[in-house]
PDB file of C-alpha atoms in Angstrom:
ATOM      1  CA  UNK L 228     162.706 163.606 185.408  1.00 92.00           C
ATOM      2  CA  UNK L 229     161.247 163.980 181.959  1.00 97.00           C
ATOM      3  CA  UNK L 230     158.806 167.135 181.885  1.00 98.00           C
ATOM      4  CA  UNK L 231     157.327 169.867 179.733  1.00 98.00           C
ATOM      5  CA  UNK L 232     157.220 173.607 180.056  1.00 98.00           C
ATOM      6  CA  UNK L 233     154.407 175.738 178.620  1.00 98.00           C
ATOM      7  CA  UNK L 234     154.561 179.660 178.978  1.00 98.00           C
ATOM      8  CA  UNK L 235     153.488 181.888 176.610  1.00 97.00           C
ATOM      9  CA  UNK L 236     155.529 185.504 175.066  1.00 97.00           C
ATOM     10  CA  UNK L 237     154.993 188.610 173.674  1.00 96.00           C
ATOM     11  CA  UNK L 238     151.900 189.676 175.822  1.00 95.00           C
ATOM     12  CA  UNK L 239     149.542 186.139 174.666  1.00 96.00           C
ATOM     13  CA  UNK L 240     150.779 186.358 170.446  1.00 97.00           C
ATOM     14  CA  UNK L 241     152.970 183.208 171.398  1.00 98.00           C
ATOM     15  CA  UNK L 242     152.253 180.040 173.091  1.00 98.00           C
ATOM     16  CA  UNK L 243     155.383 177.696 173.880  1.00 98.00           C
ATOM     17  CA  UNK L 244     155.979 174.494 174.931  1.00 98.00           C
ATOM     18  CA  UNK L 245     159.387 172.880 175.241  1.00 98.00           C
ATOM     19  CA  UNK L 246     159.916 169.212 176.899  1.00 98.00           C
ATOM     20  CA  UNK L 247     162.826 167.202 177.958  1.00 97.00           C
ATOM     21  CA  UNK L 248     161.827 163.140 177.597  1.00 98.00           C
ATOM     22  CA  UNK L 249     165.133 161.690 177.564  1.00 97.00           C
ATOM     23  CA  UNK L 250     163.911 158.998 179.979  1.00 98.00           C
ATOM     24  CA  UNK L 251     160.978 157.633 178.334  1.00 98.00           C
ATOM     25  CA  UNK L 252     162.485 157.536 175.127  1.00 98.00           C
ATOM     26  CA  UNK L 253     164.903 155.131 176.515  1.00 98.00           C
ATOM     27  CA  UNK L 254     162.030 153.112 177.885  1.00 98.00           C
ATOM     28  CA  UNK L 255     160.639 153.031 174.433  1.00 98.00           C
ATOM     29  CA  UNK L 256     164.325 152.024 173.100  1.00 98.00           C
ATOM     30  CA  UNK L 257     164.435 149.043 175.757  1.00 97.00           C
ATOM     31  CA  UNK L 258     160.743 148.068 174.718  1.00 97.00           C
ATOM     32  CA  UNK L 259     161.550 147.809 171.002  1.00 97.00           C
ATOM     33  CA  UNK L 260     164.920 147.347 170.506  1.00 97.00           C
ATOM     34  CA  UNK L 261     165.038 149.940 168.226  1.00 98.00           C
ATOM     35  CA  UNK L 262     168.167 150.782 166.068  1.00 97.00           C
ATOM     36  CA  UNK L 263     169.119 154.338 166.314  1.00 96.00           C
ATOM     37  CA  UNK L 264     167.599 155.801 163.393  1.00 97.00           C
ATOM     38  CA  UNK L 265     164.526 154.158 164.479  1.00 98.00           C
ATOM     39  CA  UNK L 266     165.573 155.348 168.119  1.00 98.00           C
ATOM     40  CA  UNK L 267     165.440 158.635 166.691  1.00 97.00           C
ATOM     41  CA  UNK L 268     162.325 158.489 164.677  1.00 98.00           C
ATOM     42  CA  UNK L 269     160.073 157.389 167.310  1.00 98.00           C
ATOM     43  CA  UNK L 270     161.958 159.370 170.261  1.00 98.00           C
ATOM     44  CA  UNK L 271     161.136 162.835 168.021  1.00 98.00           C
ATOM     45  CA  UNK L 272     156.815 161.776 167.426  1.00 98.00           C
ATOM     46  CA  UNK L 273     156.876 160.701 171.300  1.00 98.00           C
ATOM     47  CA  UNK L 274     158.069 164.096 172.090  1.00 98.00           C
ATOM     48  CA  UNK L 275     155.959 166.086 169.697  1.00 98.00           C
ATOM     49  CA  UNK L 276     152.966 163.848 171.016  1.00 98.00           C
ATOM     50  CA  UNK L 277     153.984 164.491 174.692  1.00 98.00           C
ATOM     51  CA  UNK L 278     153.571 168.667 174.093  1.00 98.00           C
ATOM     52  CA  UNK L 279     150.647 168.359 171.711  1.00 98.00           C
ATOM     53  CA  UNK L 280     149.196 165.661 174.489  1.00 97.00           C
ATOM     54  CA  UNK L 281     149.106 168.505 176.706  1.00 97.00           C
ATOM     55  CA  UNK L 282     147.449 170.873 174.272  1.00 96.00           C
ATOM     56  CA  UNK L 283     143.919 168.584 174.515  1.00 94.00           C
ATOM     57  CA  UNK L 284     141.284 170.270 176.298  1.00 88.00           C
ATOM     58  CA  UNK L 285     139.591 167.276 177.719  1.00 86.00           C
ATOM     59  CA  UNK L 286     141.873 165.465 180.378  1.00 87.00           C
ATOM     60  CA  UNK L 287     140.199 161.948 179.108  1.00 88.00           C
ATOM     61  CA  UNK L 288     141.641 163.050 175.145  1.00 93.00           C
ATOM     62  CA  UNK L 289     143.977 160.883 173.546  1.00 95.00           C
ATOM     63  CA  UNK L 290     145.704 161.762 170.512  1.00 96.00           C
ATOM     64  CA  UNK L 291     147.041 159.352 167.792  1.00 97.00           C
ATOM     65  CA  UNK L 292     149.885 160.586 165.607  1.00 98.00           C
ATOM     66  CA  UNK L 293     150.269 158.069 162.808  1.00 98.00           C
ATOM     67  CA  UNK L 294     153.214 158.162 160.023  1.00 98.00           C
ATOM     68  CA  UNK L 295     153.292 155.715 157.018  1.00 98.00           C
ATOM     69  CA  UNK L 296     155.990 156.065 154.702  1.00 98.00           C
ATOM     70  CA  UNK L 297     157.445 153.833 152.170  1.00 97.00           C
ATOM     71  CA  UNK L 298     161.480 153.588 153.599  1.00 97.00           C
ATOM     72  CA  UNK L 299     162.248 150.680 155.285  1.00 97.00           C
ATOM     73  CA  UNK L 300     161.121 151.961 158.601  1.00 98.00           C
ATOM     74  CA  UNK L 301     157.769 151.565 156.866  1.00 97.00           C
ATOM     75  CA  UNK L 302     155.987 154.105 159.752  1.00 97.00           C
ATOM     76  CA  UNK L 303     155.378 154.698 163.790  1.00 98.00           C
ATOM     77  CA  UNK L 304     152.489 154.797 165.828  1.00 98.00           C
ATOM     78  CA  UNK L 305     152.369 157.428 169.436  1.00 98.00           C
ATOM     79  CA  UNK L 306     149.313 158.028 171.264  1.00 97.00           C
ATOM     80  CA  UNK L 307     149.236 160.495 173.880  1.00 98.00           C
ATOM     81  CA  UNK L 308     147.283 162.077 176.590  1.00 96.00           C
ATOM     82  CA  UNK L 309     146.083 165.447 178.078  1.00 96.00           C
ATOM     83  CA  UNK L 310     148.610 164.157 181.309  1.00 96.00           C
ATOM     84  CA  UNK L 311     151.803 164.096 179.483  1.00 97.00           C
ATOM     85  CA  UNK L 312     151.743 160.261 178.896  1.00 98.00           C
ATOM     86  CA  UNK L 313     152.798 158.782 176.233  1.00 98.00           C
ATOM     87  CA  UNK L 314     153.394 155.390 173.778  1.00 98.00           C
ATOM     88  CA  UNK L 315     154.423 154.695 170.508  1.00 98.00           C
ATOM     89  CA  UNK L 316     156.299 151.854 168.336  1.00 98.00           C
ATOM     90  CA  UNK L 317     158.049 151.439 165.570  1.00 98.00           C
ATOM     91  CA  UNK L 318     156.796 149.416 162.442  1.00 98.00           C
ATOM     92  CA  UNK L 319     160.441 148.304 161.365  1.00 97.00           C
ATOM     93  CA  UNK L 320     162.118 148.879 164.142  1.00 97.00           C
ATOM     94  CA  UNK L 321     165.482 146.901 162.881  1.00 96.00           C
ATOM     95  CA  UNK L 322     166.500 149.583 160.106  1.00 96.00           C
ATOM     96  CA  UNK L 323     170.015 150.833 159.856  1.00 93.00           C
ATOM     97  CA  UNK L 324     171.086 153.157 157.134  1.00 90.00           C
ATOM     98  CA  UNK L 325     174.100 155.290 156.509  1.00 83.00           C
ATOM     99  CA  UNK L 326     174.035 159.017 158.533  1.00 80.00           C
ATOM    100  CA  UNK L 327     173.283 161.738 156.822  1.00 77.00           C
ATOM    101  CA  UNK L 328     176.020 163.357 158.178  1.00 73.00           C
ATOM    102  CA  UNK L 329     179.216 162.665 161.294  1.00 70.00           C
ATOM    103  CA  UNK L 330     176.190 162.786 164.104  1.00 72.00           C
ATOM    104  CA  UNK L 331     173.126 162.940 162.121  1.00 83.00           C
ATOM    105  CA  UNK L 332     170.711 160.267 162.134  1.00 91.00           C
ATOM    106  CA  UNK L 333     169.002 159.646 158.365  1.00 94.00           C
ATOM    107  CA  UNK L 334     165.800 159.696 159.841  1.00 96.00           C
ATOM    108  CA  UNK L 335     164.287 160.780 156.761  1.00 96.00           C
ATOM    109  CA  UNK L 336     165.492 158.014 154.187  1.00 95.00           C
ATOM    110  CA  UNK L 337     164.467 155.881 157.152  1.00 97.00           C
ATOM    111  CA  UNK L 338     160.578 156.913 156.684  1.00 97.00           C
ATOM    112  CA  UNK L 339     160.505 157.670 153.051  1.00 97.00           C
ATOM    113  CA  UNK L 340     157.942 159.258 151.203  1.00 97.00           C
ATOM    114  CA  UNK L 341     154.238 159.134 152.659  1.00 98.00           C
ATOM    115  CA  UNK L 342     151.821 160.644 155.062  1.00 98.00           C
ATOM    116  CA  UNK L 343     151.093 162.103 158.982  1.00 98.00           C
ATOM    117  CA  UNK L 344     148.045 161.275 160.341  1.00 97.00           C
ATOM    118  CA  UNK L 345     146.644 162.540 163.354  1.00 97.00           C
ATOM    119  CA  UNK L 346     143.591 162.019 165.711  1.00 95.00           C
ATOM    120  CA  UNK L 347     142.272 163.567 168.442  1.00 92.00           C
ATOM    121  CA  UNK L 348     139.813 161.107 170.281  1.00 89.00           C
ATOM    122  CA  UNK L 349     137.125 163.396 172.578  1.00 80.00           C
ATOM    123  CA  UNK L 350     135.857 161.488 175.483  1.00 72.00           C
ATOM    124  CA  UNK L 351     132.752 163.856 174.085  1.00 73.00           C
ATOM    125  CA  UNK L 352     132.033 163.971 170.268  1.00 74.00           C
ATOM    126  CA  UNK L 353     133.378 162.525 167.656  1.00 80.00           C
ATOM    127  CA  UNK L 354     136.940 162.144 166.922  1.00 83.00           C
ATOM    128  CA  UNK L 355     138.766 164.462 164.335  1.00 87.00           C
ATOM    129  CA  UNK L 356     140.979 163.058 162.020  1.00 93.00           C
ATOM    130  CA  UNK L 357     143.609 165.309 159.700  1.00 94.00           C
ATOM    131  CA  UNK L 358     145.813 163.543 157.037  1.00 95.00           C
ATOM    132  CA  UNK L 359     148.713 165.619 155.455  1.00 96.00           C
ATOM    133  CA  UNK L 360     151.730 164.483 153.006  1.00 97.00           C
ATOM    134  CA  UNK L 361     154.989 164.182 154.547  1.00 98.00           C
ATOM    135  CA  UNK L 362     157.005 166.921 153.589  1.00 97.00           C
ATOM    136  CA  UNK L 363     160.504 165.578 155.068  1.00 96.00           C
ATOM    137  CA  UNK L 364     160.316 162.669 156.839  1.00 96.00           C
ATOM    138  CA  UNK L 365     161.973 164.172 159.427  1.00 96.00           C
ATOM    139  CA  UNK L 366     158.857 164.528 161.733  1.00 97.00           C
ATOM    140  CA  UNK L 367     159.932 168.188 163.234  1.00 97.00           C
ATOM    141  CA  UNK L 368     159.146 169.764 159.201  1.00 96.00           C
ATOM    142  CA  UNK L 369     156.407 166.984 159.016  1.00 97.00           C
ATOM    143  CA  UNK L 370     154.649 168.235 162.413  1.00 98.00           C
ATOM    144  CA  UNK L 371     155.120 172.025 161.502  1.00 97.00           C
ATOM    145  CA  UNK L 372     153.206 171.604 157.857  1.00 96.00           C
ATOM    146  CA  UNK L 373     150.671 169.634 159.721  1.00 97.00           C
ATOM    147  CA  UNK L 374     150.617 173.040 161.900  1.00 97.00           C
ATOM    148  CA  UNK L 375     150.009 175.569 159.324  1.00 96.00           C
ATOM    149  CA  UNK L 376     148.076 172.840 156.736  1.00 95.00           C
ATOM    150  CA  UNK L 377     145.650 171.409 159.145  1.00 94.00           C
ATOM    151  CA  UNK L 378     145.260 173.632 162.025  1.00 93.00           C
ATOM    152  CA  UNK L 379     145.669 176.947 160.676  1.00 95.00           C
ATOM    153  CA  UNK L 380     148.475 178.059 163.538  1.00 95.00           C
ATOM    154  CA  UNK L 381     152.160 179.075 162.215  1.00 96.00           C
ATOM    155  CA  UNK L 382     153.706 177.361 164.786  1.00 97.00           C
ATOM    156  CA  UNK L 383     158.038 175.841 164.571  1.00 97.00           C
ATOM    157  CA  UNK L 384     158.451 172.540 166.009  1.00 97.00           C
ATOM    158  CA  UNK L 385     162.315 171.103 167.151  1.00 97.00           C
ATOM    159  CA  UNK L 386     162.728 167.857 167.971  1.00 97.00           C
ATOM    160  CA  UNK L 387     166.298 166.694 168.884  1.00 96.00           C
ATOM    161  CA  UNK L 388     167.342 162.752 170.268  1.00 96.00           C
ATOM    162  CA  UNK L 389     171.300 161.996 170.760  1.00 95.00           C
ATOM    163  CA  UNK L 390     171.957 158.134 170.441  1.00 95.00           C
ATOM    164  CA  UNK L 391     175.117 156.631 172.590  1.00 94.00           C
ATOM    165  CA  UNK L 392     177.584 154.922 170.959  1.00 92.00           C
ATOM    166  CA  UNK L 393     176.230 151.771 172.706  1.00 96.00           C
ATOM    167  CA  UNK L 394     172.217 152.913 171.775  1.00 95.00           C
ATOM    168  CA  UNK L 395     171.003 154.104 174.298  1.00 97.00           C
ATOM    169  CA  UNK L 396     169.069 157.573 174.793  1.00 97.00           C
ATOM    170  CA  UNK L 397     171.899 160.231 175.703  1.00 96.00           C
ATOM    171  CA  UNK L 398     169.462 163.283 175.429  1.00 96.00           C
ATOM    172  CA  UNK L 399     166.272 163.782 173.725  1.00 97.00           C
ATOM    173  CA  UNK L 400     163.808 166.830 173.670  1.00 98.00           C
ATOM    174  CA  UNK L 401     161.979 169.686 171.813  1.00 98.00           C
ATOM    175  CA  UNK L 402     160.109 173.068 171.429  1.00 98.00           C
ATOM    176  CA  UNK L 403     156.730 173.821 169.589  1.00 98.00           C
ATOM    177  CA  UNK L 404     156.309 177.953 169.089  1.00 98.00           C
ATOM    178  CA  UNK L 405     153.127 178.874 167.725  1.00 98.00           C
ATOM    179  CA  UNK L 406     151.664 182.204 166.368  1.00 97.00           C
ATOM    180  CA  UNK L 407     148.742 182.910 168.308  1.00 96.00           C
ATOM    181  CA  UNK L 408     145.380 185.359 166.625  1.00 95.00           C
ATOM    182  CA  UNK L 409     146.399 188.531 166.672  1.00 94.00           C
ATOM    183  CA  UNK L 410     150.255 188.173 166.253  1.00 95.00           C
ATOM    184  CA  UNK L 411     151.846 191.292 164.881  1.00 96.00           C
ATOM    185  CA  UNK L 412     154.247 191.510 161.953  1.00 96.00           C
ATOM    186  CA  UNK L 413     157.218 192.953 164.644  1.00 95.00           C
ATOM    187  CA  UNK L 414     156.413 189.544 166.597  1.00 96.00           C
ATOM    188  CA  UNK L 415     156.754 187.444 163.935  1.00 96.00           C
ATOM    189  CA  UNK L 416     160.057 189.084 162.452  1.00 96.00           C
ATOM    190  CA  UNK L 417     161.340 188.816 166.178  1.00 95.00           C
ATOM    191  CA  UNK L 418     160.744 185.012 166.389  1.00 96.00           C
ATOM    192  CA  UNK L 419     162.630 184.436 163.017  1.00 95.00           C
ATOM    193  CA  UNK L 420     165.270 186.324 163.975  1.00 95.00           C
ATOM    194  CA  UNK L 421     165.305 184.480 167.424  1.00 95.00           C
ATOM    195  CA  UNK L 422     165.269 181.447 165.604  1.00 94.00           C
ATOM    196  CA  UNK L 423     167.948 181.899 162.841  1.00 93.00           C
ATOM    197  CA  UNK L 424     169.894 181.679 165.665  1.00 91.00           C
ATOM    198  CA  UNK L 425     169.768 177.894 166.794  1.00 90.00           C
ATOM    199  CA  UNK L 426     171.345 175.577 165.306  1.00 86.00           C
ATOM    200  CA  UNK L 427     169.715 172.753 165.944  1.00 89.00           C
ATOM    201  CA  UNK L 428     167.950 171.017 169.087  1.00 92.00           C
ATOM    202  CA  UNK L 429     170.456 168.766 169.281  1.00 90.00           C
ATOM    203  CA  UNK L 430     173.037 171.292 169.926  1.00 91.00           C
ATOM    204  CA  UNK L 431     171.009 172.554 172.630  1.00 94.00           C
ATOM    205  CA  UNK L 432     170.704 169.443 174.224  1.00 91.00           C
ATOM    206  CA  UNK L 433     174.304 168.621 173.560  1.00 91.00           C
ATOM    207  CA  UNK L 434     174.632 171.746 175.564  1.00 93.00           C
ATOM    208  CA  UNK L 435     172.356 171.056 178.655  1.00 92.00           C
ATOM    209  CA  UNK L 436     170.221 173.430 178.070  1.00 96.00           C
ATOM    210  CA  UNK L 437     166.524 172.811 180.473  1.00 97.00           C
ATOM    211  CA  UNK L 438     163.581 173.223 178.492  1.00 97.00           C
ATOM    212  CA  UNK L 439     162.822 176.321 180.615  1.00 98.00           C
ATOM    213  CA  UNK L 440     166.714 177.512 179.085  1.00 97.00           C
ATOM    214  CA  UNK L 441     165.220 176.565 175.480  1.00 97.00           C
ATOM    215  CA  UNK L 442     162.423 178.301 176.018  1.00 97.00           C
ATOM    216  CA  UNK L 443     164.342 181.602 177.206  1.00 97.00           C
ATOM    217  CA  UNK L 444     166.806 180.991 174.234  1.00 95.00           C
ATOM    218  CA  UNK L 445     164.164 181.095 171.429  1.00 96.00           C
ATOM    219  CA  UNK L 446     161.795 184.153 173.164  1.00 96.00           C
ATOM    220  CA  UNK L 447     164.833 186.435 174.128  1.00 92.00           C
ATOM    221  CA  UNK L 448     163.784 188.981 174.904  1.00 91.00           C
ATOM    222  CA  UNK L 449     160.204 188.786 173.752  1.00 95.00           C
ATOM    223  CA  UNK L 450     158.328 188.738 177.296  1.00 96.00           C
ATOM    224  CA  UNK L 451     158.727 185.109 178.092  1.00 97.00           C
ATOM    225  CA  UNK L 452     155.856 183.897 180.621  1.00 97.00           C
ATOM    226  CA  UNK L 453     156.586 180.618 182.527  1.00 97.00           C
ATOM    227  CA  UNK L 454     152.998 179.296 183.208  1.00 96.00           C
ATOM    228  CA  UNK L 455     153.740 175.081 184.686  1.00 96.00           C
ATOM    229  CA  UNK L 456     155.165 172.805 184.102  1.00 97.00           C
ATOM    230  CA  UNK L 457     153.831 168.631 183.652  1.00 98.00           C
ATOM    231  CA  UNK L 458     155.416 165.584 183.943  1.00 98.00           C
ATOM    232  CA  UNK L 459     155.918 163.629 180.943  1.00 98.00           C
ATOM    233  CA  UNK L 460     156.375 159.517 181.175  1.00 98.00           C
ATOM    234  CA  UNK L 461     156.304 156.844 179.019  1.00 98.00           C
ATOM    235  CA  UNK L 462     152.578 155.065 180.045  1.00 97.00           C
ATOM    236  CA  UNK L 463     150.609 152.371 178.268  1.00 96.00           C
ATOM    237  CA  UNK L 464     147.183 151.467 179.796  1.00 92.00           C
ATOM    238  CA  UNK L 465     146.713 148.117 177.740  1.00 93.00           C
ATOM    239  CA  UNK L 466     145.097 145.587 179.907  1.00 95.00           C
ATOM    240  CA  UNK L 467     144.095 141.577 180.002  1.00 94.00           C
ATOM    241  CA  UNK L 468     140.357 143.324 179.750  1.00 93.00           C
ATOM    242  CA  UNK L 469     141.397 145.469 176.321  1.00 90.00           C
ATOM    243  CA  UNK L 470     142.741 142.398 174.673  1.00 92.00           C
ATOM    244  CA  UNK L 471     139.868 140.335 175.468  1.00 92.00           C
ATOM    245  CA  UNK L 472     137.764 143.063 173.829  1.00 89.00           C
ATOM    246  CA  UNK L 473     140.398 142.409 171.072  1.00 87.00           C
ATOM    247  CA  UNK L 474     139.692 138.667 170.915  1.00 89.00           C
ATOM    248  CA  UNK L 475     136.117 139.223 170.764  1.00 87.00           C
ATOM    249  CA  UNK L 476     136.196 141.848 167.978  1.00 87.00           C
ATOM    250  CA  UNK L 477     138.160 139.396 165.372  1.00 87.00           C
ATOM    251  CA  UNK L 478     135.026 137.025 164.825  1.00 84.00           C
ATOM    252  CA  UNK L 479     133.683 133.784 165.741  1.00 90.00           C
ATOM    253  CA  UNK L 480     135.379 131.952 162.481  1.00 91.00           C
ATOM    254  CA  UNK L 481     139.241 132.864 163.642  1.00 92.00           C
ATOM    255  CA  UNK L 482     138.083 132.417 167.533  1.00 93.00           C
ATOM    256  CA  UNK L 483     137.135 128.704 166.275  1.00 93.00           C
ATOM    257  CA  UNK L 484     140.209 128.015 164.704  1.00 93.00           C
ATOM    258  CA  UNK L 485     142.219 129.113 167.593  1.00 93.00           C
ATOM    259  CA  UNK L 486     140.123 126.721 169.978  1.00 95.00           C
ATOM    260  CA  UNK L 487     140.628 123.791 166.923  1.00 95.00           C
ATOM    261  CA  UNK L 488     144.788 124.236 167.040  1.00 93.00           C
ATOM    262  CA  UNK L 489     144.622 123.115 170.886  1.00 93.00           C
ATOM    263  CA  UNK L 490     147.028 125.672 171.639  1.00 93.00           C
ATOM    264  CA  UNK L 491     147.041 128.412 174.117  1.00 93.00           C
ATOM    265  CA  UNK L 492     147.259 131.932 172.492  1.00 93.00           C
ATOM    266  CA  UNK L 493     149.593 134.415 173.623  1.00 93.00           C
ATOM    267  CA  UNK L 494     149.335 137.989 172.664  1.00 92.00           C
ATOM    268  CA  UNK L 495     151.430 141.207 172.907  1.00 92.00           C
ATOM    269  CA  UNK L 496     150.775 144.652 173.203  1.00 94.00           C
ATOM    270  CA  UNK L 497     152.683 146.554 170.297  1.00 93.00           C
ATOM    271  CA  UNK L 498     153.410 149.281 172.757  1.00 96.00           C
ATOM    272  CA  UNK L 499     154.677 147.945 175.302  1.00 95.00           C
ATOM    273  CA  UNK L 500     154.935 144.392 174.771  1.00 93.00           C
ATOM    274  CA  UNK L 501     153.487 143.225 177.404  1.00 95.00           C
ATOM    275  CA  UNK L 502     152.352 139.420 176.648  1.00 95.00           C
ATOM    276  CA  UNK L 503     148.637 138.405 177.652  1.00 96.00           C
ATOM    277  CA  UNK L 504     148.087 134.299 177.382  1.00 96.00           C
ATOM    278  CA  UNK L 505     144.646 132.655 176.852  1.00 96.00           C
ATOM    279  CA  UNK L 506     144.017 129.047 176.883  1.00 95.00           C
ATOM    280  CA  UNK L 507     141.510 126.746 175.284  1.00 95.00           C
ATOM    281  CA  UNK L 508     138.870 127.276 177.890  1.00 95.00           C
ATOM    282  CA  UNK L 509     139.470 130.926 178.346  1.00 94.00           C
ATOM    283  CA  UNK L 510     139.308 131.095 174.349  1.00 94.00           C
ATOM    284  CA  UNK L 511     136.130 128.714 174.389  1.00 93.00           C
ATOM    285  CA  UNK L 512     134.052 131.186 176.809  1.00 94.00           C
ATOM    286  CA  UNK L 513     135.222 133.753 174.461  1.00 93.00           C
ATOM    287  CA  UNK L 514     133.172 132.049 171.206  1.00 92.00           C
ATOM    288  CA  UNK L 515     130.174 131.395 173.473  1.00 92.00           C
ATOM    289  CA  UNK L 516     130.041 135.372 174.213  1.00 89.00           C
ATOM    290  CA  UNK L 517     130.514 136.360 170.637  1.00 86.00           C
ATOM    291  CA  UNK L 518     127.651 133.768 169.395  1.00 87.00           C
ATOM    292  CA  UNK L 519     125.326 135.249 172.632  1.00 86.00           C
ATOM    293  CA  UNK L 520     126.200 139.370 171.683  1.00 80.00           C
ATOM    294  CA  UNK L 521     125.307 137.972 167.961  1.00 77.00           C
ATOM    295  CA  UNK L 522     121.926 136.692 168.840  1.00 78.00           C
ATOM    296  CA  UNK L 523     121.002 139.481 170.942  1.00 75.00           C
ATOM    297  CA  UNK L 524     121.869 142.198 168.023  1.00 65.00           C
TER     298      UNK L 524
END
């Protein structure tokens, strides 16, 4: 079962979260088709998104992490909620490029120069919206600038996916530390030191570590508190009634010449690509609402 672990260290200076979402990255994989650098793009935002999800104070929040670059992978898209749910898609998600390295993905050539946007959506209030330059392109050094840029928290973020030789998902996961007010200077020395130590988060997943285990690894010895821990899962709520409000939105001109091909028109949700079909009639009723909400405003 995928899941996430937050605890907090150091008597309330730290707050942790670490995650294991090998199984909805798959899902994703299977959705898209992605190759695995794209795999491994989108499997590392859907994992940052499933921890910062969590972080929302609202439990009807969503969060929209949005990267635009100019590689051939051209950007992603995850949303995520206060419930650990998450959804996200590639742009290009066909790219293959040359490895960095034996075992490491190019994810950054993949994404290219550009930026990381992110928005949190209150069901109260408006939503706030923070746009930083990509620093990387690797999304781990992207979502820790964003961190200490945007948010004003030091925080280190590891995000790790291992891609089978046939594709698929063989691990994926990750960690976000952050400094909370009031950190000392000893705490902060501590943490570096604690994290000169890893490797990388692939090697810990290589190595089966839980994310309880990555959690203990990082905060040796630093007063690691286990608070809960909540399920993560890949989830998209699209719906025949979200699409129509779709349909609607686009404008009585392009609803006309939809009805004038004679065609039914089929459309997918880029998350989950799940198809939604609407004939000539169903498009037809559609106009006649759009001209009535017209009159009325």
């Amino acid at each position: 079962m995928d899941y996430i672990v937050r605890a907090t260290a150091c008597g309330g200076q730290i707050r942790a979260f670490a995650a294991t979402t090998k199984n909805l990255v798959e899902q994703a994989r299977e959705i898209h088709q992605t190759s695995p650098v794209c795999t491994a793009a989108l499997g590392r935002l859907m994992t940052a998104g499933a921890m910062m999800g969590i972080m929302l104070k609202g439990e009807d929040d969503l969060m929209t992490m949005t990267i635009r670059g100019d590689g051939p992978m051209q950007g992603l898209t995850v949303t995520a909620d206060a419930r650990g749910r998450v959804k996200g898609f590639v742009y290009n998600p066909n790219v293959w490029n040359a490895p960095k390295y034996k075992g490491k993905l190019d994810v950054g050539n993949a994404i290219g120069r550009g930026t990381l946007t992110v928005v949190r959506d209150q069901a109260f209030g408006e939503p706030y919206s923070s746009q930083v330059e990509l620093v990387s392109g690797e999304i781990a050094e992207d979502l820790t600038s964003y961190f200490v840029t945007s948010e004003q928290v030091p925080s280190s973020v590891g995000l790790g996916v291992l891609v089978n030789t046939d594709q698929s998902v063989e691990q994926a996961g990750g960690f976000i530390i952050q400094l909370m007010p009031g950190y000392t200077d000893e705490t902060v020395n501590r943490l570096e030191e604690n994290l000169k130590k890893i490797h990388s988060v692939t090697k810990l997943l290589e190595d089966g570590l839980s994310p309880e285990e990555i959690l203990q690894t990082i905060l040796a010895d630093m007063d690691l508190e286990l608070l809960d821990t909540v399920p993560a899962e890949f989830y998209c709520n699209c719906s025949r009634e979200r699409v129509t409000k779709v349909l609607l939105s686009i404008g009585e001109k392009d609803l006309q010449e939809m009805i004038d091909e004679g065609k039914p028109v089929e459309l997918a949700c880029h998350f989950c690509g799940k198809k939604y079909s609407f004939s000539v009639d169903e498009l037809k009723i559609l106009l006649a609402a759009a001209k009535a909400r017209k009159q009325k405003s």
